[in-house]
Coordinates of C-alpha atoms and ligand atoms in Angstrom, one line a residue:
M1 CA -9.1 20.5 10.5
E2 CA -7.4 18.4 7.6
V3 CA -5.2 15.4 8.6
K4 CA -3.6 13.8 5.7
L5 CA -1.6 10.8 5.3
I6 CA 1.5 10.7 3.1
K7 CA 4.3 8.6 1.6
G8 CA 7.6 9.7 1.7
D9 CA 10.5 12.0 3.1
I10 CA 9.3 14.4 5.4
T11 CA 12.0 17.2 4.7
K12 CA 10.2 18.1 1.1
E13 CA 7.2 18.9 3.3
N14 CA 5.6 22.3 2.5
V15 CA 4.1 23.0 5.9
D16 CA 5.1 25.5 8.5
A17 CA 6.7 23.2 10.9
I18 CA 7.9 19.6 10.4
V19 CA 8.6 17.5 13.9
N20 CA 11.7 16.0 14.2
A21 CA 12.5 12.6 16.0
A22 CA 15.4 14.0 18.0
N23 CA 17.5 12.8 21.4
H24 CA 18.0 14.3 24.5
T25 CA 21.3 16.3 23.5
L26 CA 19.8 17.7 20.0
L27 CA 22.7 17.0 18.7
G28 CA 22.1 14.9 15.2
G29 CA 22.1 11.6 14.7
G30 CA 20.6 9.1 11.8
G31 CA 17.0 8.4 10.4
V32 CA 14.7 11.3 10.3
D33 CA 16.8 13.2 12.4
G34 CA 20.0 13.3 9.9
A35 CA 18.0 13.8 7.1
I36 CA 16.4 16.8 8.8
H37 CA 19.7 18.5 9.7
K38 CA 21.3 17.2 5.6
A39 CA 18.0 19.4 4.3
A40 CA 18.2 22.2 6.6
G41 CA 22.1 22.9 6.6
P42 CA 24.9 23.6 9.3
K43 CA 22.5 26.5 10.8
L44 CA 20.2 23.8 12.3
L45 CA 22.8 22.2 14.4
A46 CA 24.3 25.2 15.6
A47 CA 20.4 26.5 16.6
C48 CA 20.1 23.5 18.7
K49 CA 23.2 23.8 20.5
E50 CA 22.2 27.3 21.6
V51 CA 18.7 25.4 22.8
I52 CA 20.8 23.2 24.9
K53 CA 23.0 25.7 26.3
R54 CA 19.6 27.2 27.4
I55 CA 17.6 23.8 28.7
G56 CA 20.5 21.3 29.4
S57 CA 18.7 18.6 27.6
C58 CA 15.5 18.1 26.1
P59 CA 13.6 15.4 28.3
T60 CA 12.1 12.6 26.8
G61 CA 7.7 13.4 25.5
E62 CA 9.0 17.4 25.5
A63 CA 9.5 19.5 22.4
V64 CA 11.3 22.6 21.2
L65 CA 11.1 24.8 18.2
T66 CA 13.7 25.9 16.1
E67 CA 14.0 27.5 12.7
G68 CA 13.9 25.4 9.5
Y69 CA 16.8 27.4 7.7
E70 CA 17.1 25.8 4.1
L71 CA 14.3 23.7 4.6
P72 CA 10.9 24.4 2.8
A73 CA 9.3 24.1 6.3
S74 CA 9.7 27.8 8.4
Y75 CA 10.3 25.6 11.7
V76 CA 11.3 22.1 13.1
I77 CA 9.7 21.0 16.3
H78 CA 12.2 18.9 18.0
T79 CA 10.7 16.1 20.1
V80 CA 12.1 13.3 22.1
G81 CA 10.6 10.0 21.5
P82 CA 10.5 7.1 24.2
V83 CA 12.9 4.3 23.7
W84 CA 10.8 1.0 23.4
H85 CA 11.9 -1.0 26.6
G86 CA 9.3 -3.8 26.6
G87 CA 5.9 -1.4 27.4
D88 CA 6.2 -1.0 30.8
K89 CA 8.0 2.1 31.1
Q90 CA 5.5 4.7 30.4
E91 CA 6.6 4.5 26.8
T92 CA 3.1 5.2 25.3
S93 CA 2.3 8.4 27.6
S94 CA 5.9 9.5 26.7
L95 CA 4.9 8.9 23.1
A96 CA 1.5 10.4 23.3
S97 CA 3.3 13.7 25.1
C98 CA 5.6 14.0 22.0
Y99 CA 2.6 14.6 19.6
F100 CA 0.3 16.4 21.9
K101 CA 3.1 18.8 23.0
S102 CA 4.4 19.6 19.3
L103 CA 0.8 20.5 18.8
D104 CA 0.5 22.6 21.6
L105 CA 3.9 24.2 20.5
A106 CA 2.6 24.9 17.1
A107 CA -0.5 26.2 18.0
S108 CA 1.1 28.8 20.6
K109 CA 3.3 30.0 17.9
G110 CA 0.2 30.6 15.7
L111 CA 1.6 28.0 12.9
T112 CA -0.9 26.4 10.4
S113 CA 0.1 23.4 9.4
I114 CA 2.6 20.5 10.6
A115 CA 3.8 17.4 9.6
F116 CA 4.9 14.4 11.9
P117 CA 7.3 11.5 11.4
N118 CA 6.6 8.2 12.7
I119 CA 8.4 9.2 16.3
S120 CA 10.1 6.0 18.0
T121 CA 9.7 3.6 15.3
G122 CA 13.1 3.6 13.9
V123 CA 15.9 2.8 16.2
Y124 CA 14.3 3.5 19.3
G125 CA 12.4 0.2 18.6
F126 CA 8.7 1.3 19.3
P127 CA 6.6 -1.2 17.9
K128 CA 4.8 0.3 14.8
E129 CA 1.1 -0.7 15.1
L130 CA 0.8 0.6 19.0
A131 CA 2.9 3.8 17.9
A132 CA 0.2 4.3 15.1
E133 CA -2.4 3.8 17.3
V134 CA -1.0 6.2 19.9
A135 CA -0.1 8.7 17.4
T136 CA -3.7 9.0 15.8
Y137 CA -5.3 8.6 18.9
T138 CA -3.7 11.4 20.3
V139 CA -3.7 14.0 17.4
K140 CA -7.7 12.9 17.5
Q141 CA -8.0 14.0 21.1
W142 CA -5.8 17.1 20.6
I143 CA -8.0 17.9 17.8
E144 CA -11.2 17.4 19.9
E145 CA -10.0 19.4 23.0
T146 CA -7.8 22.2 21.5
A147 CA -8.5 22.4 17.7
Y148 CA -11.5 24.9 17.8
D149 CA -9.7 27.7 19.1
S150 CA -6.4 27.1 17.3
T151 CA -4.3 28.6 14.2
L152 CA -3.6 24.8 13.2
K153 CA -5.6 23.7 10.1
E154 CA -3.6 20.9 8.5
I155 CA -1.5 18.2 10.3
H156 CA 0.1 15.4 8.0
F157 CA 1.3 12.0 9.1
V158 CA 4.7 11.4 6.8
C159 CA 5.3 7.7 6.4
F160 CA 8.8 6.6 5.3
D161 CA 8.3 2.9 4.9
D162 CA 5.7 0.7 3.7
E163 CA 4.8 -0.9 7.0
N164 CA 4.1 2.4 9.0
Y165 CA 2.0 3.6 6.0
K166 CA 0.0 0.7 6.3
W167 CA -0.7 0.6 10.0
Y168 CA -1.4 4.7 9.8
E169 CA -4.1 3.7 6.8
Q170 CA -5.6 1.6 9.1
K171 CA -5.7 3.8 12.3
M172 CA -6.6 6.7 10.8
V173 CA -9.8 5.1 9.4
E174 CA -10.5 3.5 13.1
Q175 CA -10.1 7.0 14.4
N176 CA -12.6 8.8 11.8
L177 CA -9.7 10.8 10.6
I178 CA -9.9 9.7 7.1
Ligands
ADP201 P1 13.7 7.3 16.6 O1 15.0 7.5 17.1 O2 12.8 8.2 17.0 O3 13.1 5.7 16.1 P2 14.5 7.0 13.7 O4 14.9 8.7 12.8 O5 15.4 5.9 13.6 O6 14.1 8.0 14.9 O7 12.9 6.6 13.2 C1 11.8 7.4 13.3 C2 11.0 6.9 11.9 O8 11.1 7.8 10.8 C3 11.1 5.6 11.3 O9 9.8 5.3 11.0 C4 11.6 5.9 10.1 O10 11.5 5.1 8.7 C5 11.4 7.5 9.3 N1 12.2 8.3 8.6 C6 13.7 8.1 8.4 N2 14.1 9.1 7.4 C7 12.9 9.6 7.2 C8 12.6 10.9 6.3 N3 13.7 11.5 5.7 N4 11.3 11.4 6.4 C9 10.5 10.8 7.1 N5 10.3 9.8 7.9 C10 11.6 9.2 8.0

């Protein structure tokens, strides 16, 4: 398994699936979600509406898959991160679930590569150091538990801002991921 740390825009990632930090409605918003919808084109929103028609809403910590349309990535995995409420509302386990379920979903589709943004660290207000720790720890756990019989060979952490990049660098070293 190759785990890479990347500084930049996730919409440019040439992987099988990029992960979107979505909300319950999958109806599009700002931040990384806005960038992904803009780059993927209007078919992505139509596909999200179809998913919502089927499931009602996407709960926190869950993940659903659509095609990637105009993106270089073939698929988008939409996951709903937790809003930070101070830390006693199961925020860390919900965030871990986003990473775990996105990886499970990618593996269940036979995908070989996936790129994650820094889920919940924008408008959802999750502290960046803790989010980086949860993300790297969870991915490490998933690799140890699941990767041996998985198609998945490459996992990218894509950081848009310097602060996230710095924390990821530190946490990935601590987790022996780089
Ligand atoms: P959330 O609501 O889950 O907090 P945001 O989109 O507000 O989602 O922010 C999540 C993270 O995505 C933030 O760290 C932000 O810097 C980052 N981000 C914003 N645009 C992009 C992009 N084009 N590529 C990768 N990451 C991005």
